[in-house]
Amino acid sequence: MQMRQIEAFRSVMLTGGITNAAAMLHVSQPSVSRLIGDLERAVGFALFERKGRRLTPTRRAEVFYEAVRQSFTGLDLLEQAARRIQAAPVGTVRVSALSALAGGVLPQAIAEFQKVYPDVRVAVDGQSQRGVEDRVFLGQADLGLGVRQEFRDGVSMSPLATAEYYCALPHGHRLWERELIVAADLEGERLIGPMHESDALWDSIDRTLQQEGVAVRRPIEADLSFPTYCYVASGLGLAIVEPFSAPLFAKLGVGVRRFRPRVTLDYVLIEPAHLGPAPEAVAVLRDAIRRATDALLRQTDRLAEATIDSVQRTGRPRAIAAEPI
């Protein structure tokens, strides 16, 4: 068993595939494939199931990866510190975030931040949850915005918000004048969202619909928040959505209603662990993110409350002014 083989295996597990692992290691894809094959022969068991061009880790690979991950933790923390020290004079704060937070929360937070640090650049990298954690862990991001997960070495997670999800619907929909939408109201509706097997939150929503005997149509699969809102705005269906983007899409005629049973998700700030206090600019942006998050949640809550009164008077939702942060 050679160190280069272990590095190749770790890179595949971190990035999710041969192509990204090769880019991470600055080698060719065949080289990574060869190293993985050599490692499998060395350990005496299969590490991946191969289906076409896709690799799926075996259970033994997951167990083996835990040992590999622990062995790399010390080195990764040193590399993380070096990258952060190296990046400090450049005048850039790097943020990795889920799309809902990158598009909903960060614009307001960055606007406030740049009043204090007009010459500091903010580099935003939209990622999956695992991608956000990896970039913070590897020192490629100073801050991460994601959802609460199990404890992970090398990163710390602090609460940002427990966000209530809403039912989004296009203007004029048959449920438009409802103040509250319950699962039974979705019978026969076109529901936009990820397939249940790919998303834990939606898995719980699907289970609720099944338990209550509610049949919905799922004609459009969308994993990201922004396109989901766009599809609702275009009249293609309803969606159970995060609240951060609601004020923006209210301008396009998308209404939000409270949904029951209540669906919530815990969002967190993710930072490198064991590196001491963050640089002042990072701390200022972190505080701005917290204020922007709170302001957006209050704004969406008011939007849901105000819509019904406005519709009864005018037939159109009342505009909600952006809240100062």
Coordinates of C-alpha atoms in Angstrom, one line a residue, residues 31-281:
S31 CA -3.6 7.6 -13.4
V32 CA -6.3 7.9 -10.7
S33 CA -8.1 4.9 -12.0
R34 CA -4.8 2.9 -11.9
L35 CA -4.0 4.0 -8.4
I36 CA -7.5 3.0 -7.2
G37 CA -7.1 -0.4 -8.8
D38 CA -3.7 -0.9 -7.2
L39 CA -5.1 0.0 -3.8
E40 CA -8.0 -2.4 -4.2
R41 CA -5.5 -5.2 -4.9
A42 CA -3.4 -4.1 -1.9
V43 CA -6.2 -4.1 0.6
G44 CA -7.9 -7.2 -0.8
F45 CA -11.4 -5.8 -1.3
A46 CA -13.4 -3.7 -3.7
L47 CA -13.6 0.0 -2.8
F48 CA -16.1 1.1 -5.4
E49 CA -19.0 -0.4 -7.4
R50 CA -18.6 0.6 -11.0
K51 CA -21.8 1.4 -13.0
G52 CA -20.8 2.8 -16.4
R53 CA -18.6 5.8 -15.6
R54 CA -20.0 6.2 -12.1
L55 CA -18.2 5.1 -8.9
T56 CA -20.2 4.3 -5.8
P57 CA -18.2 3.6 -2.6
T58 CA -18.8 0.2 -1.0
R59 CA -19.6 -0.1 2.7
R60 CA -16.0 -1.3 3.3
A61 CA -14.7 1.8 1.5
E62 CA -16.8 4.0 3.8
V63 CA -15.2 2.3 6.9
F64 CA -11.7 2.5 5.3
Y65 CA -12.2 6.2 4.5
E66 CA -12.9 7.0 8.1
A67 CA -9.4 5.7 9.0
V68 CA -7.9 7.6 6.1
R69 CA -9.7 10.8 7.0
Q70 CA -8.4 10.6 10.6
S71 CA -4.8 10.1 9.4
F72 CA -5.0 13.1 7.2
T73 CA -6.6 15.5 9.7
G74 CA -3.4 16.8 11.2
L75 CA -1.9 17.5 7.8
D76 CA -5.1 19.1 6.5
L77 CA -5.2 21.5 9.4
L78 CA -1.7 22.6 8.7
E79 CA -2.4 23.1 5.1
Q80 CA -5.6 25.0 6.0
A81 CA -3.7 27.3 8.3
A82 CA -1.0 28.0 5.6
R83 CA -3.7 28.8 3.0
R84 CA -5.4 31.2 5.3
I85 CA -2.2 32.9 6.3
Q86 CA -1.2 33.2 2.7
A87 CA -4.6 34.6 1.6
A88 CA -4.9 37.1 4.4
P89 CA -2.9 40.0 2.7
V90 CA -4.7 39.6 -0.6
G91 CA -7.8 41.5 0.5
T92 CA -10.3 38.7 -0.3
V93 CA -12.9 37.0 2.0
R94 CA -13.9 33.7 0.5
V95 CA -17.4 32.3 1.1
S96 CA -18.8 29.0 0.1
A97 CA -22.6 28.6 0.4
L98 CA -25.7 26.7 -0.6
S99 CA -27.5 28.4 -3.4
A100 CA -30.4 29.5 -1.3
L101 CA -28.1 31.4 1.0
A102 CA -25.7 32.6 -1.7
G103 CA -28.6 34.2 -3.6
G104 CA -30.9 35.2 -0.8
V105 CA -28.7 36.2 2.2
L106 CA -25.3 37.1 0.9
P107 CA -26.3 40.1 -1.3
Q108 CA -27.6 42.1 1.7
A109 CA -24.8 40.9 3.9
I110 CA -22.1 41.9 1.3
A111 CA -23.7 45.3 0.8
E112 CA -23.4 46.0 4.5
F113 CA -19.9 44.5 4.7
Q114 CA -18.5 46.6 1.9
K115 CA -19.6 49.8 3.6
V116 CA -17.0 48.9 6.3
Y117 CA -14.5 47.3 3.9
P118 CA -15.0 48.8 0.5
D119 CA -11.6 47.6 -0.8
V120 CA -12.0 44.0 0.3
R121 CA -13.3 41.6 -2.3
V122 CA -15.8 38.9 -1.5
A123 CA -15.5 35.7 -3.5
V124 CA -18.7 33.6 -3.4
D125 CA -18.6 29.9 -4.4
G126 CA -22.0 28.1 -4.7
Q127 CA -21.7 24.5 -3.6
S128 CA -23.5 21.5 -2.3
Q129 CA -23.5 20.9 1.5
R130 CA -20.5 18.5 1.2
G131 CA -18.8 21.0 -1.1
V132 CA -19.2 23.8 1.4
E133 CA -17.8 21.7 4.3
D134 CA -14.9 20.5 2.1
R135 CA -13.8 24.0 1.1
V136 CA -13.8 25.3 4.6
F137 CA -12.0 22.1 5.8
L138 CA -9.4 22.4 3.1
G139 CA -8.8 26.1 3.7
Q140 CA -10.4 27.1 0.4
A141 CA -13.1 29.2 2.1
D142 CA -13.0 31.5 5.2
L143 CA -16.8 31.0 5.8
G144 CA -19.3 28.5 4.8
L145 CA -23.1 28.7 4.9
G146 CA -25.0 25.4 5.0
V147 CA -27.3 23.2 7.0
R148 CA -26.6 21.4 10.3
Q149 CA -24.9 18.0 9.8
E150 CA -23.2 15.5 12.1
F151 CA -20.0 16.7 13.7
R152 CA -17.0 16.8 11.4
D153 CA -13.3 17.2 12.4
G154 CA -11.6 20.4 11.3
V155 CA -14.7 22.6 11.0
S156 CA -17.0 24.2 13.5
M157 CA -20.7 24.9 13.0
S158 CA -22.5 27.7 14.8
P159 CA -26.3 28.3 14.5
L160 CA -27.5 30.8 11.9
A161 CA -31.3 30.2 11.8
T162 CA -34.0 27.6 12.1
A163 CA -35.9 28.4 8.9
E164 CA -39.6 27.6 8.3
Y165 CA -40.3 26.4 4.8
Y166 CA -43.3 27.8 2.9
C167 CA -45.6 26.7 0.1
A168 CA -44.8 28.9 -2.9
L169 CA -47.5 29.3 -5.6
P170 CA -48.0 31.4 -8.7
H171 CA -50.4 34.3 -8.8
G172 CA -53.9 33.2 -9.6
H173 CA -53.5 29.7 -8.4
R174 CA -56.7 28.0 -6.9
L175 CA -55.0 28.1 -3.5
W176 CA -54.0 31.7 -3.7
E177 CA -56.5 33.0 -1.2
R178 CA -55.6 30.4 1.4
E179 CA -53.9 31.7 4.5
L180 CA -52.6 28.3 5.4
I181 CA -51.9 25.3 3.1
V182 CA -52.0 21.8 4.5
A183 CA -50.8 18.6 2.9
A184 CA -54.3 17.6 1.8
D185 CA -54.6 20.8 -0.3
L186 CA -51.8 19.5 -2.5
E187 CA -54.0 16.6 -3.8
G188 CA -53.5 16.4 -7.6
E189 CA -51.1 19.4 -7.7
R190 CA -47.9 19.7 -9.7
L191 CA -45.2 19.7 -7.0
I192 CA -41.7 20.9 -8.0
G193 CA -38.7 19.7 -6.1
P194 CA -35.9 17.1 -5.9
M195 CA -36.8 13.4 -6.0
H196 CA -37.3 12.1 -2.5
E197 CA -34.3 9.7 -2.6
S198 CA -31.9 12.6 -3.2
D199 CA -32.9 15.0 -0.4
A200 CA -33.6 14.3 3.3
L201 CA -35.9 17.3 3.7
W202 CA -38.0 16.2 0.8
D203 CA -37.9 12.7 1.9
S204 CA -39.8 13.7 5.1
I205 CA -42.3 15.8 3.0
D206 CA -43.0 12.8 0.7
R207 CA -43.5 10.5 3.7
T208 CA -46.1 13.0 5.1
L209 CA -47.9 13.1 1.8
Q210 CA -47.9 9.3 1.7
Q211 CA -49.1 8.9 5.3
E212 CA -52.0 11.3 4.6
G213 CA -52.9 9.6 1.3
V214 CA -52.2 12.7 -0.8
A215 CA -51.3 12.0 -4.4
V216 CA -49.2 14.7 -6.2
R217 CA -47.6 14.9 -9.6
R218 CA -43.9 15.4 -9.8
P219 CA -43.3 16.6 -13.4
I220 CA -40.2 18.8 -12.7
E221 CA -37.2 17.8 -10.7
A222 CA -35.2 20.7 -9.3
D223 CA -32.5 20.4 -6.7
L224 CA -31.7 24.1 -6.3
S225 CA -33.8 26.8 -4.7
F226 CA -33.4 29.5 -7.4
P227 CA -34.7 27.5 -10.4
T228 CA -37.5 26.1 -8.2
Y229 CA -38.8 29.6 -7.5
C230 CA -38.4 30.4 -11.2
Y231 CA -40.6 27.4 -12.2
V232 CA -43.2 28.5 -9.7
A233 CA -43.1 32.0 -11.1
S234 CA -43.7 30.6 -14.6
G235 CA -46.8 28.8 -13.4
L236 CA -45.4 25.3 -13.7
G237 CA -46.5 24.2 -10.3
L238 CA -46.1 24.6 -6.5
A239 CA -43.1 24.0 -4.3
I240 CA -42.2 23.8 -0.6
V241 CA -39.4 26.3 -0.5
E242 CA -36.8 28.0 1.8
P243 CA -37.8 31.5 2.9
F244 CA -34.7 33.5 2.0
S245 CA -35.6 34.0 -1.7
A246 CA -39.3 34.7 -1.2
P247 CA -39.0 38.6 -1.1
L248 CA -37.2 38.6 -4.4
F249 CA -39.7 36.4 -6.1
A250 CA -42.7 38.2 -4.7
K251 CA -41.8 40.9 -7.3
L252 CA -42.5 38.2 -9.9
G253 CA -45.9 37.3 -8.6
V254 CA -44.9 34.3 -6.4
G255 CA -46.9 34.1 -3.2
V256 CA -45.8 32.2 -0.1
R257 CA -48.2 30.6 2.4
R258 CA -47.5 28.8 5.7
F259 CA -47.5 25.0 5.2
R260 CA -48.6 22.3 7.7
P261 CA -47.3 20.0 8.9
R262 CA -44.5 22.5 9.7
V263 CA -41.2 21.9 7.9
T264 CA -38.0 23.5 9.2
L265 CA -34.3 23.2 8.6
D266 CA -31.4 24.4 10.7
Y267 CA -28.9 26.6 8.9
V268 CA -25.4 27.1 10.2
L269 CA -22.2 29.1 9.7
I270 CA -19.2 26.8 9.0
E271 CA -15.7 27.9 9.9
P272 CA -12.3 26.3 10.2
A273 CA -11.7 24.8 13.6
H274 CA -8.6 25.1 15.8
L275 CA -7.2 28.2 14.1
G276 CA -8.1 30.8 16.8
P277 CA -10.1 34.0 16.2
A278 CA -11.0 34.8 12.6
P279 CA -9.5 37.9 10.9
E280 CA -11.5 41.0 11.6
A281 CA -12.9 41.3 8.0

